[in-house]
Short mmCIF file of C-alpha atoms in Angstrom, two decimals:
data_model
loop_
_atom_site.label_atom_id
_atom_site.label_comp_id
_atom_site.label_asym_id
_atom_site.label_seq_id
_atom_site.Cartn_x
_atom_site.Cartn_y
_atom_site.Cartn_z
CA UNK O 1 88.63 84.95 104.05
CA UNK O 2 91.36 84.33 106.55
CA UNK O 3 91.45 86.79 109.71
CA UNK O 4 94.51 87.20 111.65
CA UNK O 5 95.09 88.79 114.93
CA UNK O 6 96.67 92.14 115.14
CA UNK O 7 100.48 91.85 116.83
CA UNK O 8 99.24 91.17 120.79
CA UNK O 9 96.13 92.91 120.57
CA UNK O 10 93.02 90.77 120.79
CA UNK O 11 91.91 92.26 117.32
CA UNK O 12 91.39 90.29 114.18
CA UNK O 13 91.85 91.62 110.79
CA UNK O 14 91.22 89.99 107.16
CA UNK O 15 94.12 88.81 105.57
CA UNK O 16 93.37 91.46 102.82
CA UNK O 17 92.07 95.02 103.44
CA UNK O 18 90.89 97.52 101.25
CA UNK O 19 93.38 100.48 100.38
CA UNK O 20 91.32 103.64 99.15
CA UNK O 21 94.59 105.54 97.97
CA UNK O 22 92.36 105.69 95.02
CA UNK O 23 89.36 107.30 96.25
CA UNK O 24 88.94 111.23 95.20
CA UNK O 25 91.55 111.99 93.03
CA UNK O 26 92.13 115.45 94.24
CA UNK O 27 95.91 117.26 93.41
CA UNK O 28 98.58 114.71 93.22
CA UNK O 29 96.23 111.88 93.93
CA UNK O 30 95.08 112.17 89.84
CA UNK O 31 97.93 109.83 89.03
CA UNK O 32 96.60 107.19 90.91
CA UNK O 33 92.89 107.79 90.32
CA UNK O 34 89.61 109.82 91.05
CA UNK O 35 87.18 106.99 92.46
CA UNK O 36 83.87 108.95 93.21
CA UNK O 37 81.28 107.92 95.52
CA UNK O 38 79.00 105.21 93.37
CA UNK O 39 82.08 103.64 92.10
CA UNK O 40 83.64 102.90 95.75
CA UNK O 41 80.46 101.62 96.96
CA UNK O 42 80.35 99.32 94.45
CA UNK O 43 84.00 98.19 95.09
CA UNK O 44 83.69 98.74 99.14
CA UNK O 45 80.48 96.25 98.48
CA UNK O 46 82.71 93.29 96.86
CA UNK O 47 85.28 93.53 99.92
CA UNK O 48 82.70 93.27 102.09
CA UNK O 49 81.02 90.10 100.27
CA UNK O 50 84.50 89.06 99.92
CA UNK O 51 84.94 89.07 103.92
CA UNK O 52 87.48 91.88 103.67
CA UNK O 53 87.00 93.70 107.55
CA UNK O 54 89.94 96.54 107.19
CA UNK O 55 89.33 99.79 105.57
CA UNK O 56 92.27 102.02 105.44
CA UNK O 57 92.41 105.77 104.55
CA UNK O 58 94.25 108.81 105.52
CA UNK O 59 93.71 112.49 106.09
CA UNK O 60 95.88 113.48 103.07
CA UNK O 61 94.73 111.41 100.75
CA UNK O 62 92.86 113.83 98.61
CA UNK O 63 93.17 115.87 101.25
CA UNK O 64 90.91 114.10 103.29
CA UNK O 65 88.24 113.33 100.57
CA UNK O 66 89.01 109.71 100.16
CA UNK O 67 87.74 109.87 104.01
CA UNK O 68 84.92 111.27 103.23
CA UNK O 69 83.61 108.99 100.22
CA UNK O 70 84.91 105.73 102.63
CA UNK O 71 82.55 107.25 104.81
CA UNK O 72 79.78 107.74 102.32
CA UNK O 73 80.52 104.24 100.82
CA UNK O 74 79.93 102.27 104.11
CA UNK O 75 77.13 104.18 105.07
CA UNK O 76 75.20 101.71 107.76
CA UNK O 77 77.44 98.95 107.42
CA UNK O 78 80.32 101.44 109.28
CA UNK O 79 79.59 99.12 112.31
CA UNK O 80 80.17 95.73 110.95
CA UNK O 81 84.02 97.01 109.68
CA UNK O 82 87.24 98.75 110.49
CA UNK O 83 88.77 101.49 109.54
CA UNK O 84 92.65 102.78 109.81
CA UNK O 85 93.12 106.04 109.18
CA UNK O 86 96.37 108.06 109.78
CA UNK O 87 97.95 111.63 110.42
CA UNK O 88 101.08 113.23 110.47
CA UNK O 89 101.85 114.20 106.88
CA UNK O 90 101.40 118.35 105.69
CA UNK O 91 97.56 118.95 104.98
CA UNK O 92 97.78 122.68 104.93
CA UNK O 93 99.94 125.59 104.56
CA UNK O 94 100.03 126.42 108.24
CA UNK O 95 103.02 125.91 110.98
CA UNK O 96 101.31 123.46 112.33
CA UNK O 97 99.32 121.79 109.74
CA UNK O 98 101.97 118.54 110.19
CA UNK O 99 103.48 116.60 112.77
CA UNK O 100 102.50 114.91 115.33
CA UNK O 101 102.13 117.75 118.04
CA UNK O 102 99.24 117.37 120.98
CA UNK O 103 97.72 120.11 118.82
CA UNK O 104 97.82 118.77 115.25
CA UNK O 105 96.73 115.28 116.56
CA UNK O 106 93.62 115.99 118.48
CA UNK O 107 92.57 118.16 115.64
CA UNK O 108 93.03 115.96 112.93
CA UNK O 109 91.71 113.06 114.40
CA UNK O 110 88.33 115.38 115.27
CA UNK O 111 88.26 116.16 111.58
CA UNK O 112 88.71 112.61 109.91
CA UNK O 113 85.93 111.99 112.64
CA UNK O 114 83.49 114.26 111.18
CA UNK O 115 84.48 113.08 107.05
CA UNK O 116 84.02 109.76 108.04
CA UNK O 117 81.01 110.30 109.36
CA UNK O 118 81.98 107.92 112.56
CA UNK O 119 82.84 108.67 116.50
CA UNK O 120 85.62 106.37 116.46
CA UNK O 121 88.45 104.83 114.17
CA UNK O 122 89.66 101.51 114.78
CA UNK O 123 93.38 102.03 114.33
CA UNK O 124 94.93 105.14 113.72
CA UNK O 125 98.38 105.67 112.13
CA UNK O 126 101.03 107.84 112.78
CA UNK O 127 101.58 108.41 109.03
CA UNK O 128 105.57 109.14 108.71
CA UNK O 129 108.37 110.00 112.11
CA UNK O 130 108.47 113.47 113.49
CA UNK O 131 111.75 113.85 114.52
CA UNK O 132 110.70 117.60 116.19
CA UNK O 133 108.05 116.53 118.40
CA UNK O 134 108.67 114.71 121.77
CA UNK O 135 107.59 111.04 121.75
CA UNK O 136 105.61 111.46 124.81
CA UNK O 137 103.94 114.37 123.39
CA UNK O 138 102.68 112.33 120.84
CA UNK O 139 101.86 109.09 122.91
CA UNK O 140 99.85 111.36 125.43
CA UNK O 141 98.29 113.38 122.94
CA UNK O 142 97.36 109.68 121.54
CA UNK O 143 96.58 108.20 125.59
CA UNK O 144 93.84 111.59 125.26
CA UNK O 145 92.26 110.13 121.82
CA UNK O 146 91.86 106.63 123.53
CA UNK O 147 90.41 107.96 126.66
CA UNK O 148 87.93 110.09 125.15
CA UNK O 149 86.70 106.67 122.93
CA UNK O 150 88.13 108.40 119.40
CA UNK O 151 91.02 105.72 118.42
CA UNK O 152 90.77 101.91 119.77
CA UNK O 153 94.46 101.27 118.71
CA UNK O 154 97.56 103.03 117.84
CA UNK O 155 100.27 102.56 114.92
CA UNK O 156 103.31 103.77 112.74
CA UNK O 157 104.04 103.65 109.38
CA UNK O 158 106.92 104.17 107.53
CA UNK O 159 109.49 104.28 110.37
CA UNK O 160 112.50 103.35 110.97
CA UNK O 161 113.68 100.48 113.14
CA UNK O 162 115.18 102.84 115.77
CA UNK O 163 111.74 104.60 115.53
CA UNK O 164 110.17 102.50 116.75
CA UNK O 165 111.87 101.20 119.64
CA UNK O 166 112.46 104.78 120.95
CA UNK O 167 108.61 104.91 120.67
CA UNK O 168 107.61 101.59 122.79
CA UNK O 169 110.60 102.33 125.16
CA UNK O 170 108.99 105.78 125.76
CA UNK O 171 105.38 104.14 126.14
CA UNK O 172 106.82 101.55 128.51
CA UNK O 173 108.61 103.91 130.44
CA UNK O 174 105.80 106.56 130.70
CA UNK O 175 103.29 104.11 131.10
CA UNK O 176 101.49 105.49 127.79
CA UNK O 177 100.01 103.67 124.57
CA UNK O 178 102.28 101.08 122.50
CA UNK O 179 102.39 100.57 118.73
CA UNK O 180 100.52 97.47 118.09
CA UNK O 181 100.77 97.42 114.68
CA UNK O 182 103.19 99.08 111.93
CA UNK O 183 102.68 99.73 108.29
CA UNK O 184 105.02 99.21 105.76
CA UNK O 185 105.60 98.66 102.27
CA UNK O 186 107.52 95.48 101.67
CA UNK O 187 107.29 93.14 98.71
CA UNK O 188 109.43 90.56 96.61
CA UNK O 189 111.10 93.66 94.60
CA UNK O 190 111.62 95.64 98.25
CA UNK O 191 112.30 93.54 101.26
CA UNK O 192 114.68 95.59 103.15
CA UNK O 193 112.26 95.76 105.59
CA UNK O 194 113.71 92.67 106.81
CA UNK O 195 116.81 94.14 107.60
CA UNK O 196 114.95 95.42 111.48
CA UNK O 197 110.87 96.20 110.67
CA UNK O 198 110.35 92.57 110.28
CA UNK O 199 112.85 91.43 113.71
CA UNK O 200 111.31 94.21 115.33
CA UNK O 201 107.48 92.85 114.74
CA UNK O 202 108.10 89.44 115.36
CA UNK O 203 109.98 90.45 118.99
CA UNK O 204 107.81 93.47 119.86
CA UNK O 205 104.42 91.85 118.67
CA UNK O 206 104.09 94.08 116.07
CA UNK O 207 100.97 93.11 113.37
CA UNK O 208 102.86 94.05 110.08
CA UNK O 209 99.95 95.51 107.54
CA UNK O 210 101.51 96.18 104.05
CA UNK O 211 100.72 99.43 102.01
CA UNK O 212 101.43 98.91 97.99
CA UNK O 213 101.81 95.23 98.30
CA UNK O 214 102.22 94.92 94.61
CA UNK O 215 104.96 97.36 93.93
CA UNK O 216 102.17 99.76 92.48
CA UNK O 217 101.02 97.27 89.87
CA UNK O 218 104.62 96.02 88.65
CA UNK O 219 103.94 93.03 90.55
CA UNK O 220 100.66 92.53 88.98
CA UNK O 221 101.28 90.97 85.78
CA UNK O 222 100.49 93.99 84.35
CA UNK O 223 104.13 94.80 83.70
CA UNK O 224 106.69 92.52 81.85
CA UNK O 225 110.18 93.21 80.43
CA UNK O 226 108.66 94.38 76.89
CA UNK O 227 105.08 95.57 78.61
CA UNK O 228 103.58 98.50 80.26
CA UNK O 229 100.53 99.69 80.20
CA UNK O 230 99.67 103.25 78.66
CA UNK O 231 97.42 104.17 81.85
CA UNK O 232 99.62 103.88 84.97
CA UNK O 233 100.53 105.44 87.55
CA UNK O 234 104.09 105.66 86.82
CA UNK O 235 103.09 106.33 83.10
CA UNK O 236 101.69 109.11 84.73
CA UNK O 237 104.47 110.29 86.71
CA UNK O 238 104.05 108.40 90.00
CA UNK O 239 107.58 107.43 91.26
CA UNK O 240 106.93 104.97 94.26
CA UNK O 241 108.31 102.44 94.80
CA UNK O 242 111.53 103.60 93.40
CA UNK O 243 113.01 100.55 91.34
CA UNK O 244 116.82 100.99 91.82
CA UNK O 245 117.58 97.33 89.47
CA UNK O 246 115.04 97.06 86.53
CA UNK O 247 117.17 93.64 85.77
CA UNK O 248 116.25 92.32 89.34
CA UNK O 249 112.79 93.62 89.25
CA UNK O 250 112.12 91.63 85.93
CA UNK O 251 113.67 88.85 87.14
CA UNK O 252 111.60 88.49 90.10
CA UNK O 253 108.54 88.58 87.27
CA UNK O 254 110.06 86.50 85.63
CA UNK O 255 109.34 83.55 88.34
CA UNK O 256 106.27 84.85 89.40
CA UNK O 257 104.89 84.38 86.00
CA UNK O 258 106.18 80.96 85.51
CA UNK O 259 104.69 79.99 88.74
CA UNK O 260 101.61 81.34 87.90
CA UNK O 261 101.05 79.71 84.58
CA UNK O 262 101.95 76.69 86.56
CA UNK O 263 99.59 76.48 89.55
CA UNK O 264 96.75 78.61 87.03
CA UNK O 265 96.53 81.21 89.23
CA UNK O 266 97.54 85.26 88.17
CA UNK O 267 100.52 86.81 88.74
CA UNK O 268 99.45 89.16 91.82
CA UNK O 269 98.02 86.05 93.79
CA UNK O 270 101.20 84.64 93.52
CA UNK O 271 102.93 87.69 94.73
CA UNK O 272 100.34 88.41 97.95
CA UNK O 273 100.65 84.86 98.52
CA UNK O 274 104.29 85.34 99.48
CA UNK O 275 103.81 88.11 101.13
CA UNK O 276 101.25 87.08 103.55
CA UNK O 277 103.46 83.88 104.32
CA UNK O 278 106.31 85.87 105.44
CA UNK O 279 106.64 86.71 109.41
CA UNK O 280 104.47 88.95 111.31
CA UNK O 281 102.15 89.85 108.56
CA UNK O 282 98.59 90.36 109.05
CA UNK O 283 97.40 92.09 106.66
CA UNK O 284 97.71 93.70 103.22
CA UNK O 285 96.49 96.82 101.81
CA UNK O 286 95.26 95.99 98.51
CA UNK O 287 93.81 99.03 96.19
CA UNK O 288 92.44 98.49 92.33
CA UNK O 289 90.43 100.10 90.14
CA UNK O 290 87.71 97.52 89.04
CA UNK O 291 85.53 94.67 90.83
CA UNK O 292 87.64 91.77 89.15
CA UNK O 293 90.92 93.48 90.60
CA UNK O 294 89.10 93.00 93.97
CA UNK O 295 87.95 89.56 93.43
CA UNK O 296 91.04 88.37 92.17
CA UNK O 297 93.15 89.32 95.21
CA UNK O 298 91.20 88.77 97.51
CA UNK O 299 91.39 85.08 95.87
CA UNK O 300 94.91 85.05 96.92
CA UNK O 301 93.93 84.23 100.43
CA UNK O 302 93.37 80.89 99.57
CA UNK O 303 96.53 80.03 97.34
CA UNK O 304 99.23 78.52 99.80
CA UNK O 305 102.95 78.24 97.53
CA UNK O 306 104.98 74.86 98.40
CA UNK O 307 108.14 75.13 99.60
CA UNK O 308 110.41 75.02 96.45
CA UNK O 309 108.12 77.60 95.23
CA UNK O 310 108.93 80.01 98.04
CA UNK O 311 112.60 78.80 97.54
CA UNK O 312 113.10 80.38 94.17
CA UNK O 313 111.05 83.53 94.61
CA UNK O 314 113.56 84.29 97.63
CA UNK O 315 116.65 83.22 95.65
CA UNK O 316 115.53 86.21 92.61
CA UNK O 317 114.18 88.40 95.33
CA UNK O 318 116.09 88.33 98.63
CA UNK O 319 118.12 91.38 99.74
CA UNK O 320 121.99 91.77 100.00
CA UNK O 321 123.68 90.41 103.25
CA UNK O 322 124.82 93.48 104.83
CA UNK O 323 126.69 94.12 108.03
CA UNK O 324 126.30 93.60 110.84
CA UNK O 325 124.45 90.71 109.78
CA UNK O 326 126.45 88.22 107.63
CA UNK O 327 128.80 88.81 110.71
CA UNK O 328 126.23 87.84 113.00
CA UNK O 329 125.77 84.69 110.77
CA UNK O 330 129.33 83.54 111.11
CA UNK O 331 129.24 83.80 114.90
CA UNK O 332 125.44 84.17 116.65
CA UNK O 333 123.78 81.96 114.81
CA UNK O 334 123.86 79.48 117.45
CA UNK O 335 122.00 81.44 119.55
CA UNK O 336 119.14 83.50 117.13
CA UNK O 337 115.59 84.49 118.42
CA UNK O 338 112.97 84.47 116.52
CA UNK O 339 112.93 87.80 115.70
CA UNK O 340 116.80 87.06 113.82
CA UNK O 341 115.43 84.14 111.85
CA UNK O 342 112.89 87.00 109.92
CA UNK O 343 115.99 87.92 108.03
CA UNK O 344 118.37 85.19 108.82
CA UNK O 345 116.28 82.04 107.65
CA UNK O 346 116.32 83.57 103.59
CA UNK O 347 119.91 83.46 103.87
CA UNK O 348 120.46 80.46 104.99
CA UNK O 349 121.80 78.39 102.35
CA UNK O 350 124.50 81.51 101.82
CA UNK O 351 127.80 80.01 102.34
CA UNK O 352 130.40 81.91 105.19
CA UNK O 353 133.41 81.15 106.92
#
């Protein structure tokens, strides 16, 4: 296992964590799957041999019974791990059962506590943007968690680029926690994430950890032009990701098979593989429903794609030069910071005047 440290914290994560979307299977979650306690022990048991350190839940996922059997699953080896969890998202019927108020934190934080059976988490999420509560509010309600020794380390998901920089400016300004780590879904099929998530990590010193990292199985192998499995989540009604270009989707597995059959490797290592080798990443949330899933991806670690390799899975797969940035090509090139080249250097070959 590779481990890779966390943005600018000092913290080191495996290169692949375990996602337990799947654990529970309460409500909604039933698409996905209903993973009971023996079955994720088993599965939380392989990570571990496997060297995987990251464990990441949240409180609505089952409505907070995936927390629970994570917490039943590690059971004494809690200490040797991590675990993410998050909060923000509607987990009751109650005016204040979302958000991230000072009230709704602190309480929900004290709760995935107790179904974890743990006194701390390791990093802890703020699931989705509030746009009604203050961002101090939030930090300081977050500054309370870290004092009392509940959260080591705070970070968003599923933000916006402007998000997040009104978040760190507030923390710099008010003294208060920063972000050190985002999570976001980003793959071959959706990579507008490098559009500002991915400039914003590399300047900031953001860790990037990826949620979905295969597309919900379409990046698997599992899914071809003339294949799809009978018992799937989007068989089953799940609709994310939402596939806006089928043609460019298939496409993209298109070359990922080919590349595959070529090196001998499966279609999903081939897919992590390029994800972990693009900028800022540091981890990604893998889920599955079987050992061999597991094994397999955490395999990927190890598979390192050559150059012309990377080439044409950006040509299928990169996104659409959009203002202001094809302008920015023509006349700031010259003068790019890193945190430019996470878009910039897949367009590079794109021909303006």
């Amino acid at each position: 296992m590779e481990y890779r440290t966390l943005g600018r914290s000092g913290l080191k994560v495996s290169a692949i964590a375990m996602g337990t979307f799947s654990f529970g299977g309460v409500g909604g979650f039933s698409k996905v799957a209903s993973q009971g306690v023996n079955e994720a022990r088993r599965l939380v048991d392989i990570c571990i041999d496997g060297g995987v350190n990251l464990f990441d839940t949240a409180n609505m996922y089952s409505l907070g019974r995936s927390e629970e059997i994570l917490g039943e699953a590690l059971g004494e080896k809690r200490n040797r791990v991590l675990i993410s969890s998050k909060a923000r998202m509607r987990i009751g019927d109650g005016p204040n059962d979302e958000g991230t108020s000072r009230y709704h934190l602190i309480r929900e934080c004290e709760l995935s506590l107790k179904r974890l059976g743990t006194d701390h988490i390791d990093i802890y999420f703020m699931h989705e943007w509030d746009g009604l509560t203050p961002v101090d509010e939030m930090l300081s309600a977050l500054d309370t968690l870290m004092q009392q020794g509940k959260i080591r380390y705070i970070g968003c998901s599923n933000y916006s680029g402007w998000h997040i920089m009104k978040a760190l400016g507030v923390a710099d300004a008010k003294n208060l926690p920063r972000f050190v780590t985002q999570q976001i879904h980003y793959t071959l099929e959706a990579r507008e994430a490098e559009y500002e998530l991915l400039p914003i990590s590399v300047d900031q010193g953001l860790g990037v950890m990826v949620w979905s990292p295969l597309a919900a199985g379409l990046l698997s192998g599992a899914f071809t032009r003339d294949r799809a499995p009978a018992e799937s989540r989007q068989a089953a009604g799940w609709t994310e990701p939402p596939i806006r270009d089928e043609e460019r989707l298939w496409t993209i597995v298109d070359v990922l098979e080919e590349i595959a059959r070529n090196r001998g490797v499966s279609v999903a290592q081939v897919s992590l593989a390029w994800t972990l080798s693009r900028p800022a990443v540091s981890t990604l949330v893998v889920g599955g429903l079987s050992e061999q899933q597991f094994k397999e991806n955490i395999a990927a670690v190890d598979l390192k794609l050559g150059e012309e390799e990377l080439n044409r899975l950006n040509m299928a797969s990169r996104p659409a030069y959009i203002y202001p940035y094809w302008h920015q090509h023509n006349f700031a090139r010259d003068r790019f910071c890193p945190g430019d080249w996470a878009l910039h250097a897949s367009h590079e070959d794109v021909g303006m005047v």
